[in-house]
Short mmCIF file of C-alpha atoms in Angstrom, two decimals:
data_model
loop_
_atom_site.label_atom_id
_atom_site.label_comp_id
_atom_site.label_asym_id
_atom_site.label_seq_id
_atom_site.Cartn_x
_atom_site.Cartn_y
_atom_site.Cartn_z
CA UNK A 1 21.56 -88.54 -71.97
CA UNK A 2 24.14 -87.39 -74.73
CA UNK A 3 26.88 -89.96 -75.28
CA UNK A 4 30.09 -88.62 -74.94
CA UNK A 5 32.65 -88.37 -77.66
CA UNK A 6 35.68 -90.42 -77.85
CA UNK A 7 38.57 -88.92 -75.74
CA UNK A 8 41.34 -87.53 -77.96
CA UNK A 9 44.79 -89.39 -78.09
CA UNK A 10 46.55 -86.41 -76.82
CA UNK A 11 45.03 -85.31 -73.29
CA UNK A 12 46.75 -82.22 -73.43
CA UNK A 13 44.71 -81.40 -76.39
CA UNK A 14 41.39 -82.04 -74.92
CA UNK A 15 38.99 -79.10 -74.28
CA UNK A 16 36.75 -78.84 -71.04
CA UNK A 17 33.99 -81.75 -70.64
CA UNK A 18 30.81 -79.77 -70.32
CA UNK A 19 28.64 -83.08 -70.13
CA UNK A 20 27.47 -84.32 -66.92
CA UNK A 21 28.46 -87.92 -66.29
CA UNK A 22 25.95 -90.68 -65.32
CA UNK A 23 27.41 -90.49 -61.58
CA UNK A 24 26.99 -86.79 -61.64
CA UNK A 25 23.29 -87.07 -62.77
CA UNK A 26 22.51 -89.80 -60.02
CA UNK A 27 24.10 -87.40 -57.54
CA UNK A 28 22.26 -84.62 -58.64
CA UNK A 29 18.84 -86.78 -58.33
CA UNK A 30 19.79 -87.78 -54.84
CA UNK A 31 20.63 -84.16 -53.86
CA UNK A 32 17.34 -82.57 -55.52
CA UNK A 33 15.30 -85.21 -53.83
CA UNK A 34 16.70 -84.60 -50.54
CA UNK A 35 16.12 -80.75 -50.88
CA UNK A 36 12.50 -81.18 -52.22
CA UNK A 37 11.79 -83.28 -48.97
CA UNK A 38 13.55 -81.07 -46.61
CA UNK A 39 14.03 -77.51 -47.98
CA UNK A 40 11.05 -76.05 -49.70
CA UNK A 41 11.66 -72.50 -50.63
CA UNK A 42 8.18 -71.53 -49.49
CA UNK A 43 9.06 -72.82 -45.76
CA UNK A 44 12.45 -70.77 -45.77
CA UNK A 45 11.37 -67.41 -45.23
CA UNK A 46 10.40 -68.08 -41.54
CA UNK A 47 13.55 -70.11 -41.04
CA UNK A 48 15.65 -67.15 -42.32
CA UNK A 49 14.21 -64.70 -40.02
CA UNK A 50 14.76 -66.98 -36.88
CA UNK A 51 18.03 -67.38 -34.76
CA UNK A 52 19.00 -70.52 -36.46
CA UNK A 53 18.80 -70.22 -40.29
CA UNK A 54 20.36 -73.51 -40.79
CA UNK A 55 18.62 -76.86 -40.46
CA UNK A 56 21.16 -79.21 -38.71
CA UNK A 57 19.17 -82.17 -39.51
CA UNK A 58 19.57 -81.12 -43.27
CA UNK A 59 23.26 -80.34 -43.05
CA UNK A 60 23.67 -84.04 -41.37
CA UNK A 61 21.61 -85.93 -44.08
CA UNK A 62 23.34 -83.88 -46.89
CA UNK A 63 26.88 -83.53 -45.53
CA UNK A 64 27.22 -86.60 -43.15
CA UNK A 65 24.68 -89.25 -44.31
CA UNK A 66 25.00 -88.59 -48.12
CA UNK A 67 28.65 -87.67 -47.93
CA UNK A 68 28.66 -84.66 -49.80
CA UNK A 69 30.78 -82.63 -47.14
CA UNK A 70 33.71 -85.00 -48.14
CA UNK A 71 33.55 -84.88 -51.93
CA UNK A 72 36.70 -82.96 -52.33
CA UNK A 73 38.50 -84.64 -49.75
CA UNK A 74 40.70 -87.66 -50.90
CA UNK A 75 39.78 -91.15 -49.44
CA UNK A 76 42.96 -91.64 -47.50
CA UNK A 77 41.97 -88.50 -45.52
CA UNK A 78 38.40 -89.73 -44.85
CA UNK A 79 36.57 -88.01 -47.78
CA UNK A 80 35.01 -89.32 -51.08
CA UNK A 81 37.81 -88.70 -53.22
CA UNK A 82 35.59 -87.15 -55.90
CA UNK A 83 36.39 -83.60 -57.83
CA UNK A 84 35.09 -80.14 -58.46
CA UNK A 85 32.75 -81.59 -60.96
CA UNK A 86 30.83 -83.24 -58.44
CA UNK A 87 30.79 -80.51 -55.82
CA UNK A 88 29.47 -78.26 -58.66
CA UNK A 89 26.55 -80.46 -59.21
CA UNK A 90 25.81 -80.17 -55.45
CA UNK A 91 26.10 -76.51 -55.55
CA UNK A 92 23.64 -76.29 -58.63
CA UNK A 93 20.94 -77.74 -56.54
CA UNK A 94 21.56 -75.78 -53.30
CA UNK A 95 21.34 -72.81 -55.62
CA UNK A 96 18.00 -74.15 -57.02
CA UNK A 97 16.76 -74.70 -53.47
CA UNK A 98 18.57 -71.56 -52.19
CA UNK A 99 19.46 -73.81 -49.16
CA UNK A 100 20.67 -72.32 -46.08
CA UNK A 101 23.54 -74.70 -45.75
CA UNK A 102 27.48 -73.96 -45.42
CA UNK A 103 28.34 -76.28 -48.23
CA UNK A 104 30.66 -73.66 -50.28
CA UNK A 105 32.01 -72.10 -47.32
CA UNK A 106 32.96 -75.17 -45.37
CA UNK A 107 32.91 -78.38 -47.90
CA UNK A 108 34.59 -76.32 -50.57
CA UNK A 109 36.57 -73.26 -49.44
CA UNK A 110 37.71 -74.46 -45.85
CA UNK A 111 38.39 -77.83 -47.28
CA UNK A 112 40.48 -76.61 -50.22
CA UNK A 113 42.66 -74.39 -47.79
CA UNK A 114 43.38 -77.40 -45.82
CA UNK A 115 44.17 -79.50 -48.64
CA UNK A 116 46.55 -76.66 -50.07
CA UNK A 117 48.33 -76.88 -46.52
CA UNK A 118 49.81 -80.12 -47.22
CA UNK A 119 47.70 -82.14 -45.50
CA UNK A 120 48.81 -85.56 -43.58
CA UNK A 121 46.36 -87.99 -42.14
CA UNK A 122 47.92 -88.00 -38.72
CA UNK A 123 48.52 -84.25 -38.64
CA UNK A 124 46.33 -81.37 -37.27
CA UNK A 125 45.53 -80.41 -40.95
CA UNK A 126 44.40 -84.13 -41.50
CA UNK A 127 42.41 -84.32 -38.34
CA UNK A 128 40.43 -81.17 -39.54
CA UNK A 129 39.82 -82.65 -42.92
CA UNK A 130 38.49 -85.90 -41.45
CA UNK A 131 36.04 -83.83 -39.40
CA UNK A 132 34.82 -81.49 -42.29
CA UNK A 133 34.73 -84.76 -44.76
CA UNK A 134 32.41 -86.74 -42.09
CA UNK A 135 30.13 -83.83 -41.61
CA UNK A 136 30.93 -83.66 -37.92
CA UNK A 137 32.26 -80.15 -38.13
CA UNK A 138 32.24 -77.15 -40.15
CA UNK A 139 34.82 -74.49 -40.84
CA UNK A 140 35.02 -70.96 -42.25
CA UNK A 141 37.89 -69.08 -44.02
CA UNK A 142 38.31 -66.06 -41.87
CA UNK A 143 38.39 -63.64 -44.72
CA UNK A 144 35.83 -61.03 -45.86
CA UNK A 145 33.16 -62.59 -48.17
CA UNK A 146 34.08 -60.12 -50.97
CA UNK A 147 37.75 -61.30 -51.08
CA UNK A 148 38.46 -62.22 -54.70
CA UNK A 149 40.98 -65.04 -55.44
CA UNK A 150 43.80 -62.73 -56.95
CA UNK A 151 43.29 -59.85 -54.40
CA UNK A 152 46.06 -58.58 -52.33
CA UNK A 153 45.67 -60.66 -48.95
CA UNK A 154 46.12 -57.95 -46.66
CA UNK A 155 45.65 -59.87 -43.20
CA UNK A 156 44.45 -57.78 -40.34
CA UNK A 157 45.32 -60.61 -37.71
CA UNK A 158 48.62 -61.06 -36.01
CA UNK A 159 49.95 -64.18 -34.52
CA UNK A 160 52.27 -64.25 -31.47
CA UNK A 161 55.08 -66.81 -31.11
CA UNK A 162 53.07 -69.09 -29.05
CA UNK A 163 50.21 -68.94 -31.68
CA UNK A 164 47.71 -66.60 -30.14
CA UNK A 165 45.91 -64.61 -32.30
CA UNK A 166 44.80 -61.08 -32.22
CA UNK A 167 42.91 -58.84 -34.52
CA UNK A 168 39.69 -58.49 -36.41
CA UNK A 169 37.83 -59.97 -39.65
CA UNK A 170 34.72 -58.53 -40.89
CA UNK A 171 32.06 -59.82 -43.14
CA UNK A 172 33.01 -63.52 -42.78
CA UNK A 173 30.45 -66.10 -44.11
CA UNK A 174 29.09 -68.65 -41.81
CA UNK A 175 31.43 -67.71 -39.16
CA UNK A 176 28.71 -67.66 -36.66
CA UNK A 177 28.01 -71.39 -37.33
CA UNK A 178 31.13 -72.66 -37.94
CA UNK A 179 32.90 -74.92 -35.34
CA UNK A 180 36.64 -73.94 -36.60
CA UNK A 181 37.72 -70.45 -38.21
CA UNK A 182 40.77 -70.95 -40.51
CA UNK A 183 42.45 -67.65 -40.04
CA UNK A 184 45.21 -66.07 -42.21
CA UNK A 185 47.69 -64.34 -39.76
CA UNK A 186 50.87 -62.47 -39.96
CA UNK A 187 53.38 -64.56 -37.75
CA UNK A 188 56.77 -64.26 -36.39
CA UNK A 189 58.16 -66.11 -39.33
CA UNK A 190 55.70 -64.67 -42.13
CA UNK A 191 52.35 -65.37 -43.09
CA UNK A 192 50.47 -68.52 -41.58
CA UNK A 193 47.04 -70.23 -41.74
CA UNK A 194 45.75 -70.90 -38.13
CA UNK A 195 42.85 -72.89 -36.93
CA UNK A 196 40.95 -71.55 -33.96
CA UNK A 197 37.82 -73.08 -32.24
CA UNK A 198 34.97 -70.59 -32.54
CA UNK A 199 34.02 -71.16 -28.86
CA UNK A 200 37.75 -70.87 -27.71
CA UNK A 201 38.51 -68.20 -25.33
CA UNK A 202 39.52 -64.81 -26.86
CA UNK A 203 37.03 -65.53 -29.61
CA UNK A 204 33.99 -63.26 -30.25
CA UNK A 205 31.86 -63.69 -33.36
CA UNK A 206 29.24 -61.02 -33.92
CA UNK A 207 26.53 -61.73 -36.53
CA UNK A 208 25.85 -59.04 -39.05
CA UNK A 209 22.52 -58.40 -40.84
CA UNK A 210 23.05 -59.36 -44.17
CA UNK A 211 21.27 -58.77 -47.51
CA UNK A 212 21.10 -62.62 -48.03
CA UNK A 213 19.57 -64.15 -44.70
CA UNK A 214 20.33 -67.68 -46.09
CA UNK A 215 23.94 -67.18 -45.97
CA UNK A 216 24.68 -65.18 -42.58
CA UNK A 217 27.83 -62.82 -42.39
CA UNK A 218 29.42 -62.29 -39.04
CA UNK A 219 32.64 -60.18 -37.60
CA UNK A 220 35.18 -62.03 -35.96
CA UNK A 221 37.47 -60.67 -33.18
CA UNK A 222 40.45 -62.37 -31.63
CA UNK A 223 42.09 -61.17 -28.53
CA UNK A 224 45.05 -63.72 -27.79
CA UNK A 225 42.64 -66.68 -28.97
CA UNK A 226 44.62 -69.88 -28.97
CA UNK A 227 45.29 -71.22 -32.41
CA UNK A 228 47.10 -74.26 -34.05
CA UNK A 229 49.13 -73.56 -37.19
CA UNK A 230 48.29 -75.56 -40.34
CA UNK A 231 50.03 -73.95 -42.80
CA UNK A 232 53.56 -72.18 -42.45
CA UNK A 233 54.93 -69.10 -44.59
CA UNK A 234 55.74 -71.61 -47.59
CA UNK A 235 52.03 -72.89 -48.22
CA UNK A 236 49.78 -70.32 -46.34
CA UNK A 237 49.32 -67.83 -49.09
CA UNK A 238 49.19 -70.52 -51.76
CA UNK A 239 46.61 -72.41 -49.88
CA UNK A 240 44.17 -69.51 -49.30
CA UNK A 241 44.43 -68.55 -53.06
CA UNK A 242 43.73 -72.02 -53.93
CA UNK A 243 40.54 -72.06 -51.80
CA UNK A 244 39.38 -68.55 -52.98
CA UNK A 245 39.86 -69.66 -56.64
CA UNK A 246 37.77 -73.26 -55.97
CA UNK A 247 35.13 -71.04 -54.22
CA UNK A 248 34.83 -68.65 -56.86
CA UNK A 249 34.71 -71.14 -59.65
CA UNK A 250 32.37 -73.34 -57.97
CA UNK A 251 29.96 -70.26 -56.69
CA UNK A 252 29.17 -70.06 -60.39
CA UNK A 253 27.57 -73.28 -60.20
CA UNK A 254 25.20 -71.99 -57.36
CA UNK A 255 24.59 -68.78 -59.72
CA UNK A 256 23.54 -71.36 -62.25
CA UNK A 257 21.22 -73.17 -60.03
CA UNK A 258 19.64 -69.64 -58.98
CA UNK A 259 19.10 -68.77 -62.58
CA UNK A 260 17.56 -72.32 -63.40
CA UNK A 261 14.86 -72.28 -60.75
CA UNK A 262 13.80 -68.51 -61.36
CA UNK A 263 13.40 -69.49 -65.10
CA UNK A 264 11.62 -72.57 -64.57
CA UNK A 265 9.34 -71.13 -61.85
CA UNK A 266 8.42 -68.03 -64.04
CA UNK A 267 7.80 -70.19 -66.76
CA UNK A 268 5.27 -72.24 -64.62
CA UNK A 269 3.46 -69.32 -63.14
CA UNK A 270 3.05 -67.57 -66.53
CA UNK A 271 1.41 -70.72 -67.96
CA UNK A 272 -1.23 -70.72 -65.11
CA UNK A 273 -1.80 -67.04 -64.82
CA UNK A 274 -4.51 -65.63 -67.19
CA UNK A 275 -5.35 -62.15 -68.43
CA UNK A 276 -7.93 -61.56 -71.11
CA UNK A 277 -8.94 -65.01 -71.15
CA UNK A 278 -5.41 -66.28 -72.18
CA UNK A 279 -2.21 -67.26 -70.55
CA UNK A 280 0.10 -64.41 -69.64
CA UNK A 281 2.88 -66.30 -71.12
CA UNK A 282 1.48 -66.36 -74.50
CA UNK A 283 2.06 -62.59 -74.86
CA UNK A 284 4.87 -62.03 -77.42
CA UNK A 285 6.70 -59.38 -75.28
CA UNK A 286 7.00 -61.88 -72.30
CA UNK A 287 8.13 -64.72 -74.50
CA UNK A 288 11.08 -62.35 -75.62
CA UNK A 289 12.19 -62.00 -72.29
CA UNK A 290 11.94 -65.45 -71.09
CA UNK A 291 13.74 -66.60 -74.23
CA UNK A 292 16.62 -64.06 -73.33
CA UNK A 293 17.02 -65.57 -69.94
CA UNK A 294 17.22 -69.11 -71.46
CA UNK A 295 19.94 -67.96 -73.84
CA UNK A 296 21.85 -66.50 -70.92
CA UNK A 297 21.36 -69.65 -68.76
CA UNK A 298 22.86 -71.93 -71.71
CA UNK A 299 25.94 -69.72 -71.87
CA UNK A 300 26.07 -69.68 -68.11
CA UNK A 301 25.89 -73.61 -67.90
CA UNK A 302 28.76 -73.78 -70.26
CA UNK A 303 31.13 -71.29 -68.32
CA UNK A 304 30.21 -72.69 -65.00
CA UNK A 305 30.82 -76.31 -66.16
CA UNK A 306 34.01 -75.22 -67.87
CA UNK A 307 35.42 -73.79 -64.49
CA UNK A 308 34.47 -76.86 -62.66
CA UNK A 309 36.09 -79.13 -65.11
CA UNK A 310 39.28 -77.04 -65.16
CA UNK A 311 39.30 -77.19 -61.28
CA UNK A 312 38.79 -80.78 -61.43
CA UNK A 313 41.45 -81.38 -63.72
CA UNK A 314 43.95 -79.13 -62.46
CA UNK A 315 44.15 -77.14 -65.88
CA UNK A 316 46.55 -74.37 -66.20
CA UNK A 317 43.82 -72.48 -67.60
CA UNK A 318 41.61 -72.89 -64.39
CA UNK A 319 42.11 -69.07 -63.32
CA UNK A 320 40.96 -67.89 -66.70
CA UNK A 321 37.76 -70.29 -66.77
CA UNK A 322 37.02 -69.29 -63.11
CA UNK A 323 37.32 -65.53 -64.20
CA UNK A 324 35.04 -65.99 -67.34
CA UNK A 325 32.44 -68.08 -65.16
CA UNK A 326 32.27 -65.58 -62.66
CA UNK A 327 32.12 -62.51 -65.02
CA UNK A 328 29.34 -64.07 -66.72
CA UNK A 329 27.34 -66.31 -64.28
CA UNK A 330 27.07 -63.47 -61.71
CA UNK A 331 25.01 -60.93 -63.76
CA UNK A 332 22.94 -63.81 -65.44
CA UNK A 333 21.80 -64.96 -61.96
CA UNK A 334 20.87 -61.42 -61.09
CA UNK A 335 18.92 -60.87 -64.17
CA UNK A 336 17.03 -64.18 -63.98
CA UNK A 337 15.93 -63.43 -60.41
CA UNK A 338 14.94 -59.78 -61.10
CA UNK A 339 12.83 -61.10 -64.09
CA UNK A 340 11.38 -63.65 -61.81
CA UNK A 341 10.24 -61.10 -59.15
CA UNK A 342 8.84 -58.73 -61.79
CA UNK A 343 6.97 -61.23 -63.97
CA UNK A 344 5.11 -62.70 -61.07
CA UNK A 345 3.74 -59.26 -60.54
CA UNK A 346 1.92 -58.46 -57.23
CA UNK A 347 2.67 -61.89 -55.64
CA UNK A 348 6.38 -61.58 -56.64
CA UNK A 349 6.78 -58.48 -54.40
CA UNK A 350 5.41 -60.29 -51.26
CA UNK A 351 7.40 -61.81 -48.55
CA UNK A 352 5.26 -64.90 -48.61
CA UNK A 353 6.63 -65.65 -52.07
CA UNK A 354 10.16 -67.11 -52.16
CA UNK A 355 11.49 -65.19 -55.23
CA UNK A 356 12.98 -62.48 -52.94
CA UNK A 357 15.08 -65.16 -51.25
CA UNK A 358 16.63 -65.92 -54.72
CA UNK A 359 17.00 -62.11 -55.74
CA UNK A 360 18.77 -61.56 -52.48
CA UNK A 361 21.08 -64.69 -52.89
CA UNK A 362 21.92 -63.76 -56.48
CA UNK A 363 22.73 -60.10 -55.55
CA UNK A 364 24.79 -61.14 -52.41
CA UNK A 365 26.78 -63.73 -54.81
CA UNK A 366 27.68 -60.73 -57.21
CA UNK A 367 29.59 -59.19 -54.59
CA UNK A 368 30.95 -62.45 -53.02
CA UNK A 369 34.55 -63.48 -54.13
CA UNK A 370 35.05 -60.84 -56.22
CA UNK A 371 32.58 -58.47 -58.38
CA UNK A 372 32.05 -59.41 -62.08
CA UNK A 373 33.86 -56.26 -62.82
CA UNK A 374 36.85 -57.49 -60.57
CA UNK A 375 36.84 -60.68 -62.45
CA UNK A 376 36.74 -59.19 -65.82
CA UNK A 377 39.74 -56.90 -64.84
CA UNK A 378 41.67 -60.39 -63.77
CA UNK A 379 40.74 -61.93 -66.89
CA UNK A 380 42.30 -59.16 -68.92
CA UNK A 381 45.36 -59.36 -67.09
CA UNK A 382 45.53 -63.39 -67.46
CA UNK A 383 45.14 -63.11 -71.37
CA UNK A 384 47.21 -59.99 -71.79
CA UNK A 385 44.37 -57.73 -72.82
CA UNK A 386 45.43 -54.33 -72.21
CA UNK A 387 42.73 -51.72 -70.75
CA UNK A 388 41.36 -49.15 -73.00
CA UNK A 389 43.60 -46.10 -72.94
CA UNK A 390 42.50 -42.95 -71.29
#
């Protein structure tokens, strides 16, 4: 492993740390070993087509037994007290396995929304975080999965004076399997963030048919559903934006994992597949295509690590790093997945081979939490780069 250079005397002048620490590599090895034993991509097709795409035993092993669900939660609130860097490593491995697990939506986005609400250990928010960190419960932020971090938060849910929620939210990722929905709503005193149990009276969650079957989407309809206020007008909007920023930044690590698997699997296949009595991978045209993916992958890793490091350190450049990571990693994952399907030839087009799962996840991720174009537009505004005239 490459040794780290000495830290600069002035921390404010330090650049992002793109290297993986020994602890992060140990975490990667543990997660990869678990997923290799419990989440083989070849076995995912029948599971994703079933009524229960998630494997509760896998989530228990990953979230509760390994403690990955509480990485972002401080120790005093029942978590591991780690950072976005460690969460990024977990998401890289989940992307490599295209695992149907609610890690990004629950352990990252929902947890960050609660942390941004000013959590106290003895309050409602603290109890919710403790349940998430222990892996006992999962939560989903009730916003359309396409919502970008800087997009206007036009809520479609109203909160009455007693906290009852009424309204409808479409396209919520993992809502059908979450124990708790975190719902941004317009209340009597302004915007608020409310927690409502998915199985409470007045809550109807209707699954949709998504492109990516490994991350289900659902519509949530609320009709006088009883809810608890977890963030008032002063914190709610900032908490939601914090959650979306963390989600978009760490989604880049999942996209990196997708691209890594697609390249590795394609190289392996082209070494084994023979035509004209020679490995297909020896043909120069295919070497060039693989080399292009590798170059894109190296840059994608740098962008994703920079975003994770910025989120972990609370850098003021966090929004810039996240926008760069999403603008770059999103098309890289799609390109790697498309090449994986095409270069596998006939077998890559079949339903039995898992390549299509990676292509669908990459395509779905490309519209999740803002498209690459939306992030490029946001980046231009963040760095004061005016749009072309005309």
